[in-house]
Amino acid sequence: MKKLQLFLSAIFLTLSFGLAQTGYARTDDYTVKPIIPENQSNKDLGYFDILLGADKEQTLQVELSNNTEQEIKIDVTLSSAVTNMTGLVVYEPTEIVADSSLKYNLKDYVNTPKVVTLPPLTRQKLDLKVKMPNEAFDGQIAGGITFSKEGQNDKEEDSEGITVKNTYSYTIALLMRQNDNEVSPDLKLKTVSPSQINGRNVINVNLQNPTMTYINTMNVKATISGISNTDIKYTYSNSMMQMAPNTSFDLPIPTSNQSAATRVSEPLKPGKYRLQLVVNARTDNQRKI
């Protein structure tokens, strides 16, 4: 385990614009259960965390059960792990763009059927064919396998004509490593820019983890102070955040009135600002749930 401390202060930005003020999963229909292999790092985990040599191949298995008296089809989707704007690692498919530091995207190294048909009241094993990259590396490839029942995206209307969608999916994380060597942590500040979330003004601080290791237990404290106008001050703090290997995310610092119950969004004023950002975190080779 290694500790990481990042202190960023006296970082200047100029705003010359005007924004408007404005594991094991079960449903009644089916179940999904990973079959833990012998080369699993910890057999008590409810997801895959395998140790496999460079250029080696392996077949992992997931047990699918149809608990209904009708045939059902399950969509299977592979995705690389990403970090969302709240500092949570996401293993299911998203619209988040892969970071530029990502060299090995998990979906390029796993093959599996895209659709599985389950007859009524049956149990079936699904093969996941894994191939490790032929290059040696320290760290982890991280991602997930998502299972969702077909037909859930069909629109349904209630008696008042309101459209309702109920969709359920289950994701099993898959971590792949070649060894147990520790990876030195790194955290980079990439950009600082104005933006909006749900009509509220924020200042996005883009943080990047360019290494093949998790950054766990991230505690973030940020202060943005006006240089042109010293009366302006925005503060933000968050604890127990996490970043997946080779990912980046925009940390949104709100420009709202932090003392007000309604947290009314304030318009960003043109001028120069100073960002002071302190991040304390630790890394290890284990995904934390």
Coordinates of N, CA and C in Angstrom, one line a residue, residues 78-284:
L78 N -19.5 -5.8 -22.5 CA -18.2 -5.6 -21.8 C -17.8 -4.1 -21.8
S79 N -17.2 -3.7 -20.8 CA -16.8 -2.3 -20.7 C -15.6 -2.1 -19.8
S80 N -14.8 -1.0 -20.1 CA -13.7 -0.7 -19.3 C -14.1 0.2 -18.1
A81 N -13.5 0.0 -16.9 CA -13.9 0.8 -15.8 C -13.6 2.3 -16.0
V82 N -14.5 3.1 -15.5 CA -14.3 4.6 -15.6 C -14.6 5.2 -14.2
T83 N -14.3 6.5 -14.1 CA -14.6 7.2 -12.8 C -15.6 8.3 -13.2
N84 N -16.7 8.4 -12.4 CA -17.7 9.4 -12.7 C -17.4 10.7 -11.9
M85 N -18.2 11.7 -12.1 CA -17.9 13.0 -11.6 C -18.1 13.1 -10.0
T86 N -18.7 12.1 -9.4 CA -18.9 12.0 -8.0 C -17.7 11.3 -7.3
G87 N -16.8 10.8 -8.2 CA -15.6 10.1 -7.6 C -16.0 8.6 -7.3
L88 N -16.9 8.0 -8.1 CA -17.2 6.6 -8.0 C -16.7 5.9 -9.2
V89 N -16.2 4.6 -9.0 CA -15.8 3.8 -10.1 C -17.0 3.1 -10.7
V90 N -17.2 3.2 -12.0 CA -18.3 2.6 -12.7 C -17.8 1.5 -13.6
Y91 N -18.5 0.3 -13.5 CA -18.0 -0.9 -14.3 C -19.0 -1.2 -15.4
E92 N -20.2 -0.6 -15.4 CA -21.2 -0.8 -16.5 C -21.0 0.2 -17.6
P93 N -21.6 -0.1 -18.8 CA -21.4 0.8 -19.9 C -21.9 2.3 -19.6
T94 N -21.1 3.3 -20.0 CA -21.5 4.7 -19.8 C -21.1 5.4 -21.1
E95 N -21.4 6.7 -21.1 CA -21.0 7.6 -22.2 C -19.7 8.3 -21.9
I96 N -19.1 8.0 -20.8 CA -17.8 8.6 -20.4 C -16.7 8.1 -21.4
V97 N -16.0 9.1 -22.0 CA -14.9 8.8 -22.9 C -13.7 8.2 -22.2
A98 N -13.1 7.2 -22.8 CA -11.9 6.6 -22.3 C -10.8 7.6 -22.2
D99 N -10.0 7.5 -21.1 CA -8.9 8.5 -20.9 C -7.8 8.2 -21.9
S100 N -7.0 9.2 -22.2 CA -5.9 9.1 -23.1 C -4.8 8.2 -22.6
S101 N -4.7 7.9 -21.3 CA -3.7 7.1 -20.7 C -4.1 5.6 -20.8
L102 N -5.3 5.3 -21.2 CA -5.7 3.9 -21.2 C -5.1 3.1 -22.4
K103 N -4.2 2.2 -22.1 CA -3.5 1.4 -23.1 C -4.2 0.1 -23.4
Y104 N -4.8 -0.5 -22.4 CA -5.4 -1.8 -22.5 C -6.9 -1.7 -22.1
N105 N -7.8 -1.6 -23.1 CA -9.2 -1.6 -22.8 C -9.7 -3.0 -22.6
L106 N -10.3 -3.3 -21.5 CA -10.7 -4.7 -21.2 C -11.6 -5.3 -22.3
K107 N -12.4 -4.6 -22.9 CA -13.3 -5.2 -23.9 C -12.6 -5.7 -25.2
D108 N -11.3 -5.3 -25.3 CA -10.5 -5.8 -26.4 C -9.8 -7.1 -26.1
Y109 N -9.9 -7.5 -24.8 CA -9.1 -8.7 -24.4 C -10.1 -9.8 -23.8
V110 N -11.4 -9.6 -24.0 CA -12.4 -10.6 -23.6 C -13.4 -10.8 -24.7
N111 N -13.6 -12.1 -25.0 CA -14.6 -12.5 -26.0 C -15.7 -13.3 -25.3
T112 N -17.0 -12.9 -25.7 CA -18.1 -13.6 -25.1 C -19.3 -13.3 -26.0
P113 N -20.3 -14.2 -26.1 CA -21.5 -14.0 -26.9 C -22.2 -12.7 -26.4
K114 N -22.8 -11.9 -27.4 CA -23.5 -10.7 -27.0 C -24.9 -10.9 -26.5
V115 N -25.4 -12.1 -26.9 CA -26.8 -12.4 -26.4 C -26.8 -13.9 -26.0
V116 N -27.4 -14.2 -24.9 CA -27.6 -15.6 -24.4 C -29.1 -15.9 -24.3
T117 N -29.5 -17.0 -24.9 CA -30.9 -17.4 -24.8 C -31.0 -18.5 -23.7
L118 N -31.9 -18.2 -22.8 CA -32.1 -19.2 -21.7 C -33.5 -19.8 -21.8
P119 N -33.6 -21.1 -22.0 CA -34.9 -21.8 -22.0 C -35.6 -21.7 -20.6
P120 N -36.9 -21.9 -20.5 CA -37.6 -21.8 -19.2 C -37.0 -22.7 -18.2
L121 N -36.9 -22.2 -17.0 CA -36.4 -23.0 -15.8 C -35.1 -23.8 -16.0
T122 N -34.1 -23.1 -16.6 CA -32.9 -23.7 -16.9 C -31.7 -23.0 -16.3
R123 N -30.6 -23.6 -16.2 CA -29.3 -23.0 -15.7 C -28.3 -23.3 -16.8
Q124 N -27.5 -22.3 -17.1 CA -26.5 -22.4 -18.2 C -25.2 -21.6 -17.8
K125 N -24.1 -22.2 -18.2 CA -22.8 -21.5 -18.0 C -22.4 -20.8 -19.3
L126 N -22.0 -19.5 -19.0 CA -21.5 -18.7 -20.1 C -20.0 -18.6 -20.1
D127 N -19.3 -18.8 -21.2 CA -17.9 -18.7 -21.3 C -17.4 -17.3 -21.6
L128 N -16.4 -16.9 -20.9 CA -15.7 -15.6 -21.2 C -14.3 -15.9 -21.5
K129 N -13.9 -15.8 -22.7 CA -12.5 -16.1 -23.2 C -11.6 -14.9 -23.0
V130 N -10.7 -15.0 -22.1 CA -9.8 -13.9 -21.7 C -8.4 -14.2 -22.3
K131 N -7.8 -13.1 -22.9 CA -6.5 -13.2 -23.4 C -5.7 -12.0 -22.9
M132 N -4.6 -12.3 -22.1 CA -3.8 -11.2 -21.6 C -2.9 -10.6 -22.7
P133 N -2.7 -9.3 -22.7 CA -1.8 -8.7 -23.6 C -0.4 -9.4 -23.6
N134 N 0.3 -9.4 -24.8 CA 1.5 -10.1 -24.9 C 2.7 -9.3 -24.3
E135 N 2.4 -8.0 -23.9 CA 3.4 -7.2 -23.3 C 3.4 -7.3 -21.8
A136 N 4.5 -7.4 -21.1 CA 4.5 -7.4 -19.6 C 4.2 -6.1 -19.1
F137 N 3.4 -6.0 -18.0 CA 3.1 -4.8 -17.3 C 2.9 -5.0 -15.8
D138 N 3.0 -4.0 -15.0 CA 2.6 -4.0 -13.6 C 1.3 -3.3 -13.5
G139 N 0.4 -3.7 -12.6 CA -0.9 -3.0 -12.4 C -2.0 -3.9 -12.9
Q140 N -3.1 -3.2 -13.2 CA -4.4 -3.9 -13.5 C -5.1 -3.4 -14.7
I141 N -5.7 -4.3 -15.4 CA -6.8 -4.0 -16.4 C -8.1 -4.1 -15.7
A142 N -8.9 -3.1 -15.7 CA -10.2 -3.2 -14.9 C -11.4 -2.9 -15.8
G143 N -12.4 -3.6 -15.6 CA -13.7 -3.4 -16.3 C -14.8 -4.2 -15.7
G144 N -15.8 -4.4 -16.5 CA -17.0 -5.2 -16.0 C -17.7 -5.9 -17.1
I145 N -18.5 -6.9 -16.7 CA -19.4 -7.6 -17.6 C -20.8 -7.3 -17.2
T146 N -21.7 -6.7 -18.0 CA -23.0 -6.3 -17.6 C -24.0 -7.2 -18.3
F147 N -25.0 -7.7 -17.5 CA -26.1 -8.6 -18.0 C -27.4 -7.8 -17.8
S148 N -28.2 -7.8 -18.9 CA -29.5 -7.2 -18.9 C -30.5 -7.9 -19.7
K149 N -31.7 -8.0 -19.2 CA -32.7 -8.8 -19.9 C -33.2 -8.0 -21.1
E150 N -33.4 -8.6 -22.3 CA -33.9 -8.0 -23.5 C -35.3 -7.6 -23.3
G151 N -35.7 -6.5 -24.0 CA -37.1 -6.0 -23.9 C -37.4 -5.0 -22.9
Q152 N -36.4 -4.7 -22.0 CA -36.7 -3.8 -20.9 C -36.8 -2.4 -21.4
N153 N -36.3 -2.1 -22.5 CA -36.3 -0.7 -23.0 C -37.6 -0.4 -23.7
D154 N -38.5 -1.4 -23.8 CA -39.8 -1.1 -24.4 C -40.6 -0.1 -23.5
K155 N -41.2 0.9 -24.2 CA -41.9 1.9 -23.4 C -43.3 1.4 -22.9
E156 N -43.6 1.7 -21.7 CA -44.9 1.4 -21.2 C -45.6 2.7 -20.7
E157 N -46.9 2.8 -20.9 CA -47.7 3.9 -20.5 C -48.7 3.5 -19.4
D158 N -48.8 4.4 -18.4 CA -49.8 4.1 -17.3 C -51.1 4.7 -17.8
S159 N -52.1 4.6 -16.9 CA -53.4 5.1 -17.2 C -53.5 6.6 -17.5
E160 N -52.5 7.4 -17.0 CA -52.5 8.8 -17.2 C -51.7 9.2 -18.4
G161 N -51.2 8.2 -19.1 CA -50.4 8.6 -20.3 C -48.9 8.9 -20.0
I162 N -48.5 8.7 -18.8 CA -47.1 9.0 -18.4 C -46.2 7.8 -18.8
T163 N -45.1 8.1 -19.5 CA -44.2 7.0 -20.0 C -43.3 6.6 -18.8
V164 N -43.3 5.3 -18.6 CA -42.5 4.7 -17.5 C -41.6 3.7 -18.1
K165 N -40.3 3.7 -17.7 CA -39.3 2.7 -18.1 C -38.7 2.0 -16.8
N166 N -38.8 0.7 -16.7 CA -38.1 0.0 -15.6 C -37.1 -0.9 -16.2
T167 N -35.8 -0.6 -16.0 CA -34.7 -1.4 -16.5 C -33.8 -1.8 -15.4
Y168 N -33.4 -3.1 -15.5 CA -32.5 -3.7 -14.5 C -31.3 -4.3 -15.2
S169 N -30.1 -4.2 -14.6 CA -29.0 -4.9 -15.2 C -28.0 -5.2 -14.0
Y170 N -27.2 -6.1 -14.2 CA -26.2 -6.5 -13.2 C -24.8 -6.6 -13.8
T171 N -23.9 -6.1 -13.0 CA -22.5 -6.1 -13.5 C -21.6 -6.8 -12.6
I172 N -20.7 -7.6 -13.2 CA -19.7 -8.3 -12.4 C -18.3 -7.7 -12.8
A173 N -17.6 -7.2 -11.9 CA -16.3 -6.6 -12.2 C -15.3 -7.7 -12.6
L174 N -14.4 -7.3 -13.5 CA -13.3 -8.2 -13.9 C -12.0 -7.4 -13.9
L175 N -11.1 -7.9 -13.0 CA -9.8 -7.3 -12.9 C -8.7 -8.3 -13.4
M176 N -7.8 -7.9 -14.2 CA -6.7 -8.7 -14.7 C -5.4 -8.2 -14.4
R177 N -4.5 -9.0 -13.9 CA -3.1 -8.6 -13.6 C -2.2 -9.7 -13.9
Q178 N -0.9 -9.3 -14.2 CA 0.1 -10.3 -14.5 C 1.0 -10.7 -13.3
N179 N 1.0 -9.8 -12.3 CA 1.8 -10.0 -11.1 C 1.2 -9.2 -9.9
D180 N 1.9 -9.3 -8.8 CA 1.4 -8.5 -7.6 C 2.3 -7.3 -7.3
N181 N 3.1 -6.9 -8.2 CA 4.0 -5.8 -8.0 C 3.2 -4.5 -7.8
E182 N 3.6 -3.7 -6.8 CA 3.0 -2.4 -6.5 C 3.3 -1.4 -7.6
V183 N 2.4 -0.6 -7.9 CA 2.5 0.5 -8.9 C 2.6 1.8 -8.1
S184 N 3.6 2.7 -8.4 CA 3.7 4.0 -7.8 C 2.5 4.9 -8.2
P185 N 1.8 5.5 -7.3 CA 0.6 6.3 -7.6 C 1.0 7.6 -8.3
D186 N 0.1 8.1 -9.0 CA 0.3 9.4 -9.6 C -1.1 10.1 -9.8
L187 N -1.2 11.4 -9.7 CA -2.4 12.1 -9.9 C -2.1 13.4 -10.5
K188 N -2.8 13.7 -11.6 CA -2.4 14.9 -12.4 C -3.6 15.9 -12.5
L189 N -3.4 17.1 -12.4 CA -4.4 18.2 -12.7 C -4.3 18.5 -14.1
K190 N -5.3 18.3 -14.9 CA -5.2 18.4 -16.4 C -5.8 19.8 -16.8
T191 N -7.0 20.1 -16.4 CA -7.6 21.4 -16.9 C -8.5 21.9 -15.8
V192 N -8.8 23.2 -15.9 CA -9.8 23.9 -15.0 C -10.7 24.7 -15.9
S193 N -12.0 24.5 -15.9 CA -12.8 25.2 -16.8 C -14.2 25.4 -16.3
P194 N -15.0 26.4 -16.7 CA -16.3 26.7 -16.3 C -17.3 25.7 -17.0
S195 N -18.4 25.4 -16.4 CA -19.4 24.5 -17.0 C -20.7 24.6 -16.2
Q196 N -21.7 23.8 -16.6 CA -23.0 23.8 -15.9 C -23.4 22.3 -15.7
I197 N -24.1 22.1 -14.6 CA -24.7 20.8 -14.3 C -26.1 21.0 -13.9
N198 N -27.0 20.5 -14.7 CA -28.5 20.7 -14.4 C -28.8 22.2 -14.2
G199 N -28.3 23.0 -15.1 CA -28.6 24.4 -15.0 C -27.9 25.2 -14.0
R200 N -27.0 24.6 -13.2 CA -26.2 25.3 -12.2 C -24.8 25.4 -12.6
N201 N -24.2 26.6 -12.3 CA -22.8 26.9 -12.7 C -21.9 26.2 -11.8
V202 N -20.8 25.6 -12.4 CA -19.7 24.9 -11.6 C -18.4 25.3 -12.3
I203 N -17.3 25.0 -11.6 CA -16.0 25.1 -12.2 C -15.5 23.6 -12.1
N204 N -15.2 23.1 -13.3 CA -14.7 21.7 -13.4 C -13.2 21.6 -13.3
V205 N -12.8 20.8 -12.3 CA -11.3 20.5 -12.2 C -11.1 19.1 -12.6
N206 N -10.4 18.9 -13.8 CA -10.2 17.6 -14.3 C -9.0 17.0 -13.7
L207 N -9.2 15.8 -13.1 CA -8.1 15.0 -12.4 C -7.9 13.8 -13.2
Q208 N -6.6 13.4 -13.4 CA -6.3 12.2 -14.1 C -5.5 11.2 -13.3
N209 N -5.8 9.9 -13.3 CA -5.0 8.9 -12.8 C -4.4 8.1 -14.0
P210 N -3.1 8.4 -14.3 CA -2.5 7.9 -15.5 C -1.9 6.5 -15.3
T211 N -2.0 5.9 -14.1 CA -1.4 4.7 -13.8 C -2.3 3.5 -13.8
M212 N -1.8 2.3 -13.8 CA -2.6 1.1 -13.8 C -2.9 0.6 -12.4
T213 N -3.3 1.5 -11.6 CA -3.6 1.1 -10.2 C -4.8 1.9 -9.7
Y214 N -5.6 1.4 -8.8 CA -6.6 2.2 -8.2 C -6.1 3.3 -7.2
I215 N -6.7 4.4 -7.1 CA -6.5 5.4 -6.1 C -7.7 5.3 -5.2
N216 N -7.5 4.9 -3.9 CA -8.6 4.7 -3.0 C -8.6 5.7 -1.9
T217 N -9.7 5.8 -1.3 CA -9.9 6.7 -0.1 C -9.4 8.1 -0.4
M218 N -9.9 8.6 -1.5 CA -9.5 10.0 -1.9 C -10.3 11.0 -1.1
N219 N -9.5 11.9 -0.4 CA -10.2 13.0 0.3 C -9.7 14.3 -0.4
V220 N -10.7 15.0 -0.8 CA -10.5 16.2 -1.7 C -11.0 17.5 -0.9
K221 N -10.1 18.5 -0.9 CA -10.6 19.8 -0.4 C -10.1 20.8 -1.4
A222 N -11.1 21.6 -1.8 CA -10.8 22.6 -2.9 C -11.3 24.0 -2.5
T223 N -10.6 25.0 -2.8 CA -11.0 26.4 -2.6 C -10.7 27.2 -3.8
I224 N -11.6 27.9 -4.4 CA -11.4 28.8 -5.5 C -11.7 30.2 -5.0
S225 N -10.7 31.1 -5.0 CA -10.8 32.5 -4.5 C -10.6 33.4 -5.7
G226 N -11.3 34.5 -5.6 CA -11.2 35.6 -6.6 C -9.9 36.4 -6.4
I227 N -9.2 36.6 -7.5 CA -8.1 37.5 -7.5 C -8.5 38.9 -7.9
S228 N -9.3 39.0 -9.0 CA -9.8 40.3 -9.4 C -10.8 40.8 -8.4
N229 N -11.6 39.9 -7.8 CA -12.6 40.3 -6.8 C -12.4 39.4 -5.6
T230 N -11.8 39.9 -4.6 CA -11.4 39.1 -3.4 C -12.6 38.7 -2.5
D231 N -13.8 39.2 -2.8 CA -15.0 38.8 -2.1 C -15.5 37.4 -2.6
I232 N -15.0 37.0 -3.7 CA -15.5 35.7 -4.3 C -14.7 34.5 -3.7
K233 N -15.4 33.5 -3.1 CA -14.8 32.4 -2.6 C -15.7 31.2 -2.7
Y234 N -15.3 30.1 -3.3 CA -16.1 28.9 -3.5 C -15.3 27.7 -2.8
T235 N -15.9 26.9 -2.0 CA -15.3 25.8 -1.3 C -16.0 24.5 -1.6
Y236 N -15.2 23.4 -1.6 CA -15.8 22.1 -1.8 C -14.9 21.1 -1.1
S237 N -15.6 20.0 -0.6 CA -14.8 18.9 0.0 C -15.6 17.6 -0.2
N238 N -14.9 16.5 -0.4 CA -15.5 15.2 -0.6 C -14.5 14.2 -0.1
S239 N -15.0 13.2 0.6 CA -14.2 12.1 1.1 C -14.6 10.8 0.6
M240 N -13.7 9.8 0.7 CA -13.9 8.4 0.3 C -14.2 8.3 -1.1
M241 N -13.6 9.1 -2.0 CA -13.7 8.9 -3.4 C -12.7 7.9 -3.9
Q242 N -12.8 7.5 -5.1 CA -12.0 6.5 -5.7 C -11.8 6.7 -7.2
M243 N -10.6 6.4 -7.7 CA -10.4 6.5 -9.2 C -9.9 5.1 -9.7
A244 N -10.5 4.7 -10.8 CA -10.1 3.5 -11.5 C -8.8 3.7 -12.2
P245 N -8.1 2.6 -12.5 CA -6.8 2.8 -13.2 C -7.0 3.5 -14.6
N246 N -6.1 4.3 -15.0 CA -6.1 5.0 -16.3 C -7.4 5.7 -16.6
T247 N -7.9 6.5 -15.7 CA -9.1 7.2 -15.9 C -9.0 8.7 -15.5
S248 N -9.9 9.5 -15.9 CA -9.9 10.9 -15.5 C -11.4 11.3 -15.3
F249 N -11.6 12.4 -14.5 CA -13.0 12.8 -14.3 C -13.0 14.3 -14.0
D250 N -14.1 15.0 -14.3 CA -14.3 16.4 -13.9 C -14.9 16.5 -12.5
L251 N -14.1 17.1 -11.6 CA -14.6 17.3 -10.2 C -15.3 18.7 -10.3
P252 N -16.6 18.7 -10.1 CA -17.4 20.0 -10.2 C -17.4 20.7 -8.9
I253 N -16.9 21.9 -8.9 CA -16.9 22.8 -7.7 C -18.0 23.8 -7.9
P254 N -19.1 23.7 -7.1 CA -20.3 24.6 -7.3 C -20.0 26.0 -7.0
T255 N -20.6 26.9 -7.7 CA -20.5 28.3 -7.4 C -21.7 28.8 -6.7
S256 N -22.4 27.9 -6.0 CA -23.6 28.3 -5.3 C -23.3 28.9 -3.9
N257 N -24.3 29.5 -3.3 CA -24.2 30.0 -2.0 C -24.2 28.9 -1.0
Q258 N -23.0 28.5 -0.5 CA -22.9 27.3 0.3 C -23.6 27.3 1.6
S259 N -23.9 28.5 2.1 CA -24.5 28.7 3.4 C -26.0 28.7 3.3
A260 N -26.5 28.8 2.0 CA -28.0 28.9 1.8 C -28.6 27.6 1.7
A261 N -29.8 27.4 2.2 CA -30.5 26.1 2.2 C -30.8 25.7 0.7
T262 N -31.1 26.7 -0.1 CA -31.4 26.4 -1.5 C -30.2 26.3 -2.4
R263 N -29.1 26.7 -1.9 CA -27.8 26.7 -2.7 C -28.1 27.3 -4.1
V264 N -28.5 28.5 -4.2 CA -28.8 29.2 -5.4 C -27.6 29.3 -6.2
S265 N -27.6 29.0 -7.5 CA -26.5 29.1 -8.4 C -26.2 30.6 -8.7
E266 N -25.0 31.0 -8.6 CA -24.6 32.3 -8.9 C -23.9 32.4 -10.2
P267 N -24.1 33.5 -11.0 CA -23.4 33.7 -12.2 C -21.9 33.8 -12.0
L268 N -21.1 33.2 -12.9 CA -19.7 33.3 -12.8 C -19.3 34.7 -13.4
K269 N -18.4 35.4 -12.7 CA -18.0 36.7 -13.2 C -16.7 36.6 -13.8
P270 N -16.5 37.3 -15.0 CA -15.2 37.4 -15.6 C -14.1 37.9 -14.6
G271 N -12.9 37.3 -14.8 CA -11.8 37.7 -13.9 C -10.8 36.6 -13.7
K272 N -9.9 36.9 -12.8 CA -8.8 35.9 -12.4 C -9.2 35.2 -11.1
Y273 N -8.9 33.9 -11.0 CA -9.2 33.1 -9.8 C -8.0 32.3 -9.5
R274 N -7.9 31.9 -8.2 CA -6.9 31.0 -7.7 C -7.5 29.8 -7.2
L275 N -7.0 28.6 -7.6 CA -7.5 27.3 -7.1 C -6.5 26.8 -6.1
Q276 N -6.9 26.4 -5.0 CA -6.1 25.6 -4.0 C -6.7 24.3 -3.8
L277 N -6.0 23.2 -4.2 CA -6.6 21.9 -4.1 C -5.6 21.0 -3.4
V278 N -6.2 20.3 -2.4 CA -5.4 19.3 -1.6 C -6.1 17.9 -1.7
V279 N -5.4 16.9 -2.1 CA -5.9 15.6 -2.2 C -5.0 14.6 -1.4
N280 N -5.7 13.9 -0.5 CA -5.0 12.8 0.2 C -5.6 11.5 -0.2
A281 N -4.8 10.5 -0.5 CA -5.3 9.2 -0.9 C -4.3 8.1 -0.6
R282 N -4.7 6.9 -0.9 CA -3.8 5.8 -0.9 C -4.1 4.8 -2.0
T283 N -3.1 4.0 -2.4 CA -3.3 3.0 -3.4 C -2.9 1.6 -2.9
D284 N -3.5 0.6 -3.5 CA -3.1 -0.7 -3.3 C -3.6 -1.5 -4.6

